[in-house]
Coordinates of C-alpha atoms in Angstrom, one line a residue:
M1 CA -17.4 -6.9 24.4
I2 CA -16.9 -4.2 21.7
F3 CA -18.5 -0.8 21.8
N4 CA -20.3 -1.1 18.4
S5 CA -22.1 -4.2 19.5
F6 CA -25.8 -4.3 20.4
N7 CA -24.9 -6.1 23.7
F8 CA -22.7 -3.2 24.8
I9 CA -25.3 -0.6 23.8
V10 CA -27.8 -2.4 26.0
L11 CA -25.5 -3.2 28.9
F12 CA -23.6 0.1 29.4
P13 CA -26.7 2.1 30.7
L14 CA -27.2 -0.7 33.2
I15 CA -23.5 -0.6 34.2
F16 CA -23.8 3.2 34.5
L17 CA -27.0 3.0 36.7
L18 CA -25.6 0.3 39.0
Y19 CA -22.3 2.1 39.4
Y20 CA -23.9 5.4 40.5
A21 CA -26.4 3.5 42.6
I22 CA -23.6 2.5 44.9
P23 CA -23.3 5.3 47.6
S24 CA -20.3 7.6 47.0
S25 CA -19.1 6.9 50.5
Y26 CA -18.4 3.4 49.4
G27 CA -15.6 4.2 47.0
K28 CA -14.0 0.8 47.3
A29 CA -17.3 -0.9 46.5
R30 CA -17.6 1.2 43.3
N31 CA -14.1 0.1 42.3
M32 CA -14.9 -3.5 43.2
F33 CA -18.0 -3.3 41.0
L34 CA -15.9 -1.9 38.0
L35 CA -13.3 -4.6 38.5
V36 CA -15.9 -7.3 38.4
V37 CA -17.5 -5.8 35.4
S38 CA -14.1 -5.5 33.7
Y39 CA -13.3 -9.2 34.2
I40 CA -16.8 -10.3 33.2
L41 CA -16.6 -8.4 30.0
Y42 CA -13.1 -9.7 29.3
I43 CA -13.9 -13.4 29.9
Q44 CA -16.6 -13.3 27.2
W45 CA -13.8 -13.6 24.7
K46 CA -12.2 -16.7 26.2
P47 CA -12.5 -17.3 30.0
A48 CA -9.1 -19.0 30.4
Y49 CA -7.3 -15.9 29.1
A50 CA -8.5 -13.9 32.1
L51 CA -5.9 -15.9 34.0
I52 CA -3.2 -14.3 31.8
L53 CA -4.5 -10.9 32.6
L54 CA -4.6 -11.7 36.3
G55 CA -1.1 -13.2 36.1
V56 CA 0.5 -10.1 34.5
T57 CA -1.3 -8.0 37.1
A58 CA -0.1 -10.0 40.0
V59 CA 3.5 -10.2 38.7
T60 CA 3.9 -6.4 38.2
Y61 CA 2.1 -5.6 41.4
L62 CA 4.4 -7.8 43.5
A63 CA 7.5 -6.8 41.5
A64 CA 6.7 -3.1 42.1
L65 CA 6.5 -3.6 45.9
E66 CA 9.8 -5.4 45.9
V67 CA 11.5 -2.8 43.6
E68 CA 10.5 -0.1 46.0
K69 CA 12.3 -1.7 49.0
A70 CA 15.0 -3.9 47.4
K71 CA 18.7 -3.2 47.8
R72 CA 19.2 -4.3 44.2
P73 CA 16.0 -3.0 42.5
K74 CA 17.3 -3.4 38.9
A75 CA 17.6 -7.2 39.4
V76 CA 14.0 -7.3 40.7
L77 CA 12.9 -5.1 37.9
T78 CA 14.5 -7.4 35.3
V79 CA 12.8 -10.5 36.7
G80 CA 9.4 -8.7 36.9
V81 CA 9.7 -7.4 33.3
V82 CA 10.7 -10.9 32.0
L83 CA 7.9 -12.6 33.7
A84 CA 5.3 -10.0 32.6
L85 CA 6.5 -10.2 29.0
L86 CA 6.6 -14.0 28.9
P87 CA 2.9 -14.5 28.1
L88 CA 3.1 -11.9 25.3
A89 CA 6.2 -13.5 23.9
L90 CA 4.6 -17.0 23.9
F91 CA 1.2 -16.1 22.6
K92 CA 2.2 -13.4 20.1
Y93 CA 5.7 -14.1 19.0
Y94 CA 6.5 -17.8 19.4
N95 CA 5.2 -18.9 16.0
F96 CA 6.9 -16.0 14.3
I97 CA 10.3 -16.7 15.9
N98 CA 9.8 -20.5 15.3
D99 CA 8.9 -20.0 11.7
T100 CA 11.8 -17.7 11.1
V101 CA 14.3 -20.1 12.7
N102 CA 12.9 -23.0 10.8
D103 CA 13.2 -21.1 7.5
A104 CA 16.8 -20.1 8.3
L105 CA 17.6 -23.8 9.1
T106 CA 16.0 -24.9 5.8
L107 CA 18.2 -22.5 3.9
L108 CA 21.2 -24.0 5.6
R109 CA 19.8 -27.5 4.6
M110 CA 19.2 -28.5 8.1
N111 CA 15.9 -30.3 8.7
F112 CA 15.4 -29.7 12.4
Q113 CA 11.8 -28.5 13.0
L114 CA 10.0 -27.2 16.0
E115 CA 6.2 -27.4 16.1
G116 CA 4.2 -24.2 16.2
L117 CA 1.5 -23.5 18.8
N118 CA -2.0 -23.4 17.6
W119 CA -3.7 -20.9 19.9
A120 CA -5.4 -17.6 19.7
I121 CA -3.8 -14.4 21.1
P122 CA -5.4 -13.1 24.3
I123 CA -7.3 -10.0 23.3
G124 CA -5.7 -6.7 24.3
I125 CA -2.5 -8.5 25.7
S126 CA -0.1 -5.9 24.2
F127 CA -2.1 -3.1 25.7
F128 CA -2.5 -4.3 29.2
T129 CA 1.1 -5.7 29.3
F130 CA 2.6 -2.4 28.3
Q131 CA 0.4 -0.5 30.7
A132 CA 1.5 -2.8 33.6
L133 CA 5.2 -2.6 32.5
G134 CA 4.9 1.2 32.3
Y135 CA 3.7 1.2 35.9
L136 CA 6.6 -1.1 37.0
W137 CA 9.2 1.1 35.3
D138 CA 7.7 4.3 36.9
V139 CA 8.0 2.7 40.3
Y140 CA 11.6 1.8 39.5
Y141 CA 12.4 5.4 38.3
K142 CA 10.6 6.7 41.4
R143 CA 8.0 8.6 39.3
Q144 CA 5.2 6.6 41.0
P145 CA 4.9 5.0 44.4
A146 CA 4.1 1.3 44.5
E147 CA 0.4 0.7 44.9
R148 CA -0.4 -1.3 48.1
D149 CA -4.1 -1.9 47.3
F150 CA -4.2 -4.9 44.9
L151 CA -7.8 -4.3 43.9
T152 CA -7.1 -0.7 42.9
Y153 CA -4.1 -1.8 40.9
A154 CA -6.0 -4.7 39.3
L155 CA -8.7 -2.2 38.2
F156 CA -6.1 0.1 36.7
V157 CA -4.7 -2.7 34.5
S158 CA -8.1 -4.2 33.5
F159 CA -10.4 -1.2 33.3
F160 CA -12.9 -2.3 30.7
P161 CA -13.0 0.9 28.5
S162 CA -9.3 0.7 27.6
I163 CA -8.3 -2.9 27.9
L164 CA -9.3 -3.9 24.4
S165 CA -7.3 -1.4 22.3
G166 CA -6.0 1.2 24.8
P167 CA -5.2 4.0 25.3
I168 CA -2.2 2.9 27.3
N169 CA -2.8 4.9 30.4
K170 CA -0.2 6.0 32.9
A171 CA -0.6 4.9 36.5
S172 CA 0.0 8.5 37.7
L173 CA -3.1 9.6 35.8
V174 CA -5.5 6.8 36.6
I175 CA -4.6 5.4 40.0
P176 CA -5.2 8.7 41.9
Q177 CA -8.6 8.9 40.3
L178 CA -9.4 5.3 41.4
K179 CA -8.3 6.1 45.0
K180 CA -10.2 9.4 45.2
L181 CA -13.9 9.2 46.2
R182 CA -16.2 10.4 43.5
P183 CA -19.0 12.0 45.6
Y184 CA -21.2 13.2 42.8
F185 CA -22.3 12.6 39.2
D186 CA -20.4 15.1 37.0
Y187 CA -23.0 16.2 34.4
G188 CA -20.6 18.2 32.3
K189 CA -18.0 15.4 32.1
A190 CA -20.8 12.9 31.3
V191 CA -22.1 15.1 28.5
A192 CA -18.6 15.5 27.0
G193 CA -18.2 11.7 27.2
L194 CA -21.4 11.0 25.4
K195 CA -20.4 13.4 22.6
M196 CA -17.1 11.5 22.3
M197 CA -18.9 8.2 22.2
L198 CA -21.3 9.5 19.5
W199 CA -18.6 10.8 17.2
G200 CA -16.5 7.7 17.9
M201 CA -19.4 5.5 16.8
F202 CA -19.8 7.6 13.6
M203 CA -16.1 7.1 12.8
K204 CA -16.3 3.4 13.3
V205 CA -19.6 2.3 11.7
V206 CA -20.1 5.1 9.1
V207 CA -16.6 5.6 8.0
A208 CA -14.3 2.7 8.9
D209 CA -16.6 -0.2 8.4
R210 CA -18.2 1.3 5.3
V211 CA -14.7 2.0 3.7
A212 CA -13.7 -1.5 4.7
L213 CA -16.2 -2.8 2.1
Y214 CA -14.0 -1.4 -0.6
V215 CA -10.6 -2.1 1.0
D216 CA -11.5 -5.8 1.8
T217 CA -12.7 -6.3 -1.8
V218 CA -9.6 -4.9 -3.6
L219 CA -6.5 -5.4 -1.5
P220 CA -6.8 -9.2 -0.7
N221 CA -7.3 -9.7 -4.5
Y222 CA -5.0 -6.9 -5.7
A223 CA -3.8 -9.0 -8.7
N224 CA -7.3 -8.8 -10.2
Y225 CA -7.6 -5.0 -10.0
T226 CA -5.9 -2.0 -11.7
G227 CA -3.1 0.0 -10.1
T228 CA -5.5 2.9 -9.8
S229 CA -8.0 0.8 -7.8
C230 CA -5.1 -0.5 -5.6
F231 CA -4.0 3.1 -4.9
V232 CA -7.6 4.2 -4.1
A233 CA -7.9 1.1 -1.8
S234 CA -4.6 2.0 -0.1
L235 CA -5.9 5.6 0.5
L236 CA -9.1 4.3 1.9
Y237 CA -7.3 1.8 4.2
T238 CA -5.3 4.8 5.5
I239 CA -8.7 6.4 6.4
Q240 CA -10.1 3.1 7.7
I241 CA -7.3 2.4 10.2
Y242 CA -7.5 5.9 11.5
T243 CA -11.3 6.1 11.9
D244 CA -11.4 2.5 13.3
F245 CA -8.7 3.1 16.0
A246 CA -9.5 6.7 16.8
G247 CA -13.2 5.9 16.9
Y248 CA -12.5 3.2 19.5
S249 CA -10.2 5.5 21.5
L250 CA -12.9 8.2 21.5
M251 CA -15.5 5.8 22.7
A252 CA -13.2 4.4 25.4
I253 CA -12.3 7.8 26.7
G254 CA -16.0 8.8 26.5
V255 CA -17.1 5.8 28.5
G256 CA -14.5 6.7 31.1
K257 CA -15.8 10.3 31.2
V258 CA -19.4 9.1 31.7
L259 CA -18.1 7.1 34.7
G260 CA -16.2 10.1 36.0
F261 CA -12.6 9.2 34.8
E262 CA -10.1 11.0 32.6
L263 CA -8.2 8.7 30.3
T264 CA -5.2 9.5 28.0
E265 CA -5.8 11.3 24.8
N266 CA -4.9 9.0 21.9
F267 CA -5.4 10.9 18.6
R268 CA -5.1 14.5 17.5
R269 CA -5.9 14.7 13.8
P270 CA -2.8 12.8 12.6
Y271 CA -3.4 13.3 8.9
F272 CA -2.8 17.0 9.2
A273 CA 0.8 16.3 10.4
F274 CA 3.4 18.2 8.4
S275 CA 6.2 15.5 9.0
V276 CA 6.4 11.9 10.1
T277 CA 7.8 13.2 13.4
D278 CA 4.7 15.4 13.8
F279 CA 2.5 12.4 12.8
W280 CA 3.8 10.5 15.8
R281 CA 2.9 13.4 18.1
R282 CA -0.7 12.9 16.9
W283 CA -1.1 9.2 16.2
H284 CA -1.6 6.6 19.0
I285 CA -0.3 9.2 21.4
S286 CA -0.3 6.9 24.4
L287 CA 2.0 4.4 22.6
S288 CA 4.2 7.2 21.3
T289 CA 4.6 8.5 24.9
W290 CA 5.2 4.9 26.2
L291 CA 8.0 4.4 23.6
K292 CA 9.5 7.7 24.3
D293 CA 9.5 7.2 28.1
Y294 CA 10.6 3.6 28.3
V295 CA 12.6 3.0 25.1
Y296 CA 13.9 6.2 23.5
I297 CA 14.9 8.2 26.6
P298 CA 16.5 5.2 28.4
L299 CA 18.6 4.6 25.2
G300 CA 19.9 8.2 25.5
G301 CA 17.2 10.1 23.6
S302 CA 18.5 13.2 21.8
R303 CA 21.1 14.0 24.5
C304 CA 23.9 12.2 22.7
S305 CA 25.8 12.3 19.4
K306 CA 23.8 12.6 16.2
P307 CA 24.6 9.0 15.0
R308 CA 23.6 7.7 18.4
N309 CA 20.4 9.7 18.3
Y310 CA 19.5 8.3 14.9
W311 CA 20.1 4.8 16.3
N312 CA 17.9 5.5 19.2
I313 CA 15.1 6.6 16.9
F314 CA 15.5 3.5 14.7
V315 CA 15.4 1.1 17.7
T316 CA 12.4 2.9 19.1
F317 CA 10.4 2.4 15.9
L318 CA 11.7 -1.1 15.4
V319 CA 10.1 -1.9 18.8
S320 CA 7.0 -0.1 17.6
G321 CA 6.8 -2.4 14.6
I322 CA 7.4 -5.5 16.7
W323 CA 4.8 -4.5 19.2
H324 CA 2.2 -4.2 16.4
G325 CA 2.5 -7.8 15.3
A326 CA 4.6 -10.9 14.8
N327 CA 5.2 -10.4 11.1
W328 CA 8.0 -9.0 8.9
T329 CA 5.4 -6.6 7.4
F330 CA 5.1 -4.8 10.8
I331 CA 8.8 -4.7 11.3
V332 CA 9.3 -3.1 7.8
W333 CA 6.5 -0.6 8.6
G334 CA 8.2 0.4 11.9
C335 CA 11.6 0.7 10.2
M336 CA 10.1 2.9 7.5
H337 CA 8.7 5.3 10.1
G338 CA 12.1 5.3 11.9
F339 CA 14.1 5.9 8.8
S340 CA 11.7 8.7 7.7
Q341 CA 12.2 10.5 11.0
I342 CA 16.0 10.1 10.8
I343 CA 16.0 11.6 7.3
E344 CA 13.8 14.5 8.5
K345 CA 16.2 15.2 11.3
M346 CA 19.2 15.0 9.0
L347 CA 17.5 17.5 6.6
G348 CA 16.0 19.6 9.4
Q349 CA 12.5 18.9 8.1
Q350 CA 10.9 17.8 11.4
K351 CA 9.6 21.4 11.8
C352 CA 7.5 23.5 9.5
E353 CA 8.9 26.9 8.6
Y354 CA 7.6 27.4 5.0
G355 CA 4.4 29.4 5.5
R356 CA 0.8 28.3 4.8
F357 CA 1.5 27.0 1.3
G358 CA 4.7 25.1 2.3
K359 CA 2.9 23.6 5.2
T360 CA 0.1 22.3 2.9
V361 CA 2.7 20.7 0.6
K362 CA 4.4 19.1 3.6
I363 CA 1.0 17.8 4.9
I364 CA 0.3 16.1 1.5
I365 CA 3.8 14.6 1.3
T366 CA 3.6 13.3 4.9
F367 CA 0.2 11.8 4.2
L368 CA 1.5 10.0 1.1
L369 CA 4.5 8.7 3.0
V370 CA 2.3 7.4 5.8
N371 CA -0.1 5.9 3.2
F372 CA 2.7 4.1 1.5
A373 CA 3.9 2.6 4.8
W374 CA 0.3 1.5 5.6
I375 CA 0.4 -0.9 2.6
F376 CA 3.0 -3.0 4.4
F377 CA 0.9 -2.8 7.6
R378 CA -2.2 -4.0 5.8
M379 CA -0.9 -6.8 3.6
P380 CA -0.3 -10.3 5.1
T381 CA 3.2 -10.8 3.6
L382 CA 6.0 -8.7 2.2
S383 CA 5.5 -10.1 -1.3
D384 CA 1.9 -9.1 -1.2
A385 CA 2.8 -5.5 -0.1
C386 CA 5.4 -5.3 -2.9
G387 CA 2.8 -6.7 -5.3
V388 CA 0.3 -4.0 -4.4
I389 CA 3.0 -1.3 -4.8
A390 CA 4.2 -2.8 -8.2
R391 CA 0.6 -2.6 -9.5
I392 CA 0.2 1.0 -8.3
F393 CA 3.3 2.0 -10.2
D394 CA 2.7 -0.2 -13.3
P395 CA 2.2 2.3 -16.2
S396 CA 0.9 -0.5 -18.5
L397 CA -2.3 -0.9 -16.5
P398 CA -5.4 1.0 -17.5
M399 CA -6.5 4.0 -15.4
K400 CA -9.7 2.4 -14.3
V401 CA -11.2 2.5 -10.8
Y402 CA -13.3 -0.2 -9.3
M403 CA -16.5 1.1 -7.9
N404 CA -18.9 -0.4 -5.2
S405 CA -22.6 -0.1 -5.7
F406 CA -23.9 3.5 -6.0
T407 CA -25.4 3.4 -2.5
T408 CA -22.2 2.1 -0.9
S409 CA -20.1 4.7 -2.8
A410 CA -22.4 7.5 -1.8
F411 CA -22.3 6.5 1.8
I412 CA -18.5 6.3 1.7
A413 CA -18.3 9.8 0.1
F414 CA -20.7 11.2 2.7
G415 CA -18.7 9.8 5.6
L416 CA -15.4 11.0 4.2
V417 CA -16.8 14.5 3.7
M418 CA -18.2 14.6 7.3
L419 CA -14.8 13.4 8.7
F420 CA -12.8 15.9 6.7
V421 CA -15.0 18.8 7.7
K422 CA -14.9 17.9 11.4
D423 CA -11.1 17.3 11.5
F424 CA -10.4 20.4 9.3
S425 CA -12.5 22.7 11.4
D426 CA -11.0 21.3 14.7
E427 CA -7.5 21.6 13.3
F428 CA -7.5 25.1 11.7
F429 CA -10.6 26.8 13.2
P430 CA -11.0 25.4 16.7
D431 CA -12.9 28.5 17.9
K432 CA -15.2 28.6 14.9
F433 CA -17.6 26.3 13.1
Q434 CA -18.0 24.1 16.2
L435 CA -20.9 21.7 15.9
F436 CA -21.0 19.7 19.1
E437 CA -19.6 22.6 21.2
N438 CA -21.5 25.4 19.5
K439 CA -22.9 28.0 21.8
R440 CA -26.2 27.9 20.0
K441 CA -28.4 25.1 21.3
I442 CA -30.2 24.6 18.0
V443 CA -26.8 24.1 16.2
R444 CA -25.6 21.6 18.8
W445 CA -28.8 19.5 18.7
A446 CA -29.0 19.6 15.0
S447 CA -25.4 18.3 14.9
Y448 CA -26.3 15.5 17.3
L449 CA -29.4 14.6 15.3
L450 CA -27.4 14.6 12.0
V451 CA -24.7 12.3 13.4
M452 CA -27.3 9.9 14.9
V453 CA -29.4 9.7 11.8
S454 CA -26.2 9.1 9.8
I455 CA -25.2 6.3 12.0
L456 CA -28.6 4.6 11.6
L457 CA -28.8 5.1 7.8
A458 CA -25.2 4.7 6.7
G459 CA -23.7 2.6 9.5
V460 CA -22.5 -0.9 9.0
F461 CA -23.8 -2.8 12.0
S462 CA -21.9 -6.1 11.8
A463 CA -20.2 -5.6 15.2
D464 CA -16.8 -6.1 13.4
Q465 CA -13.8 -6.3 15.7
F466 CA -11.7 -3.1 16.0
I467 CA -8.5 -3.5 14.0
Y468 CA -6.2 -2.8 16.9
A469 CA -7.8 -5.3 19.2
N470 CA -5.7 -7.8 17.3
F471 CA -2.5 -6.2 18.7

């Protein structure tokens, strides 16, 4: 069940009331309630896929226990990782690998064909699989003791706010919170969570879903639009994917806070990054941290020769591209980010030492590089991505921009201005111009009212799926 649906808006207050109706002395009962709720919400997508979630949970739980006491823990770890990754490989990557092999055999004039598998991908499988694998590796590296209580561990893997699209939480952050009794309702934390949910809803339904009306008109039919329209659509998709995913993350973290839990921060105004390296310190932070801890550092990180370090960066972002989807477009997208960071390191541009003007120029350049890469992420094939880019740079096309209806265009402009003002003030004036955190009560409540009215008037309430739920 997604956060911008009417069902969730109705159900969450009930979940909240029932959760806090359970006496605080019955901490395990509260956890059991959250576990049941998490599985009930998950099986609404497709009941059979809850077995995949349960299977990954059971495999990593048992493997962690064995890793902790085994004489050859690496062998146990390998078996556990392979078994946990098997459903992800079958559901998400089988058809891609199969089609690639079949295409290669066709080029070699060999007619051997394997049938594809016609099934949907279990929702959130990449997120809960990586979260479970992170726990297993942490046990192996002795960063985290193996959890003995299966119900606590199962709740950690399946916790409903973050299972759909993350954040990918660390066991060391969440499991101690699950094991610790929560004796009282934390009013301050709940208020902070509600503010995050409110702004996350604004980002999703006012900005992301409104902008999508333009993007989904132009990019799938790019051959019928001018290069200028394609460029505008690419810019708006850059905004769409940010507000869609960051909006979900804010709502997920906010839901966790209302229930008394702290979840991992996932976004920190990524489009104010002054380098691609800095972008990945701000974008999908939980995945960036996961890749650093379990791919980049085990490969050797930066404590090696420069060529090896560059290779480690490339492999890390190749994995990032593959994680995002079973398509060559995602692989190219990941490699572009990897190569960009390698070039930045070679030129010493991963830091910003050029003053305010120089930083502004670098922010604009980074934004355009990231925007260019998003074209590959958005389009279904490499030829389509190249087709969009070719139209953008085609000088023979007229400088004409497609426009939605006046109302839609006005709402898009309003949402973009609100988003920019909020992110700009948070980035450069964190102690000034605060709306939700303003010391004056009248300013705070005026801000709440403005955002709520904006959601009701300008929001697109089609309960569209969050983009990253597909990964």
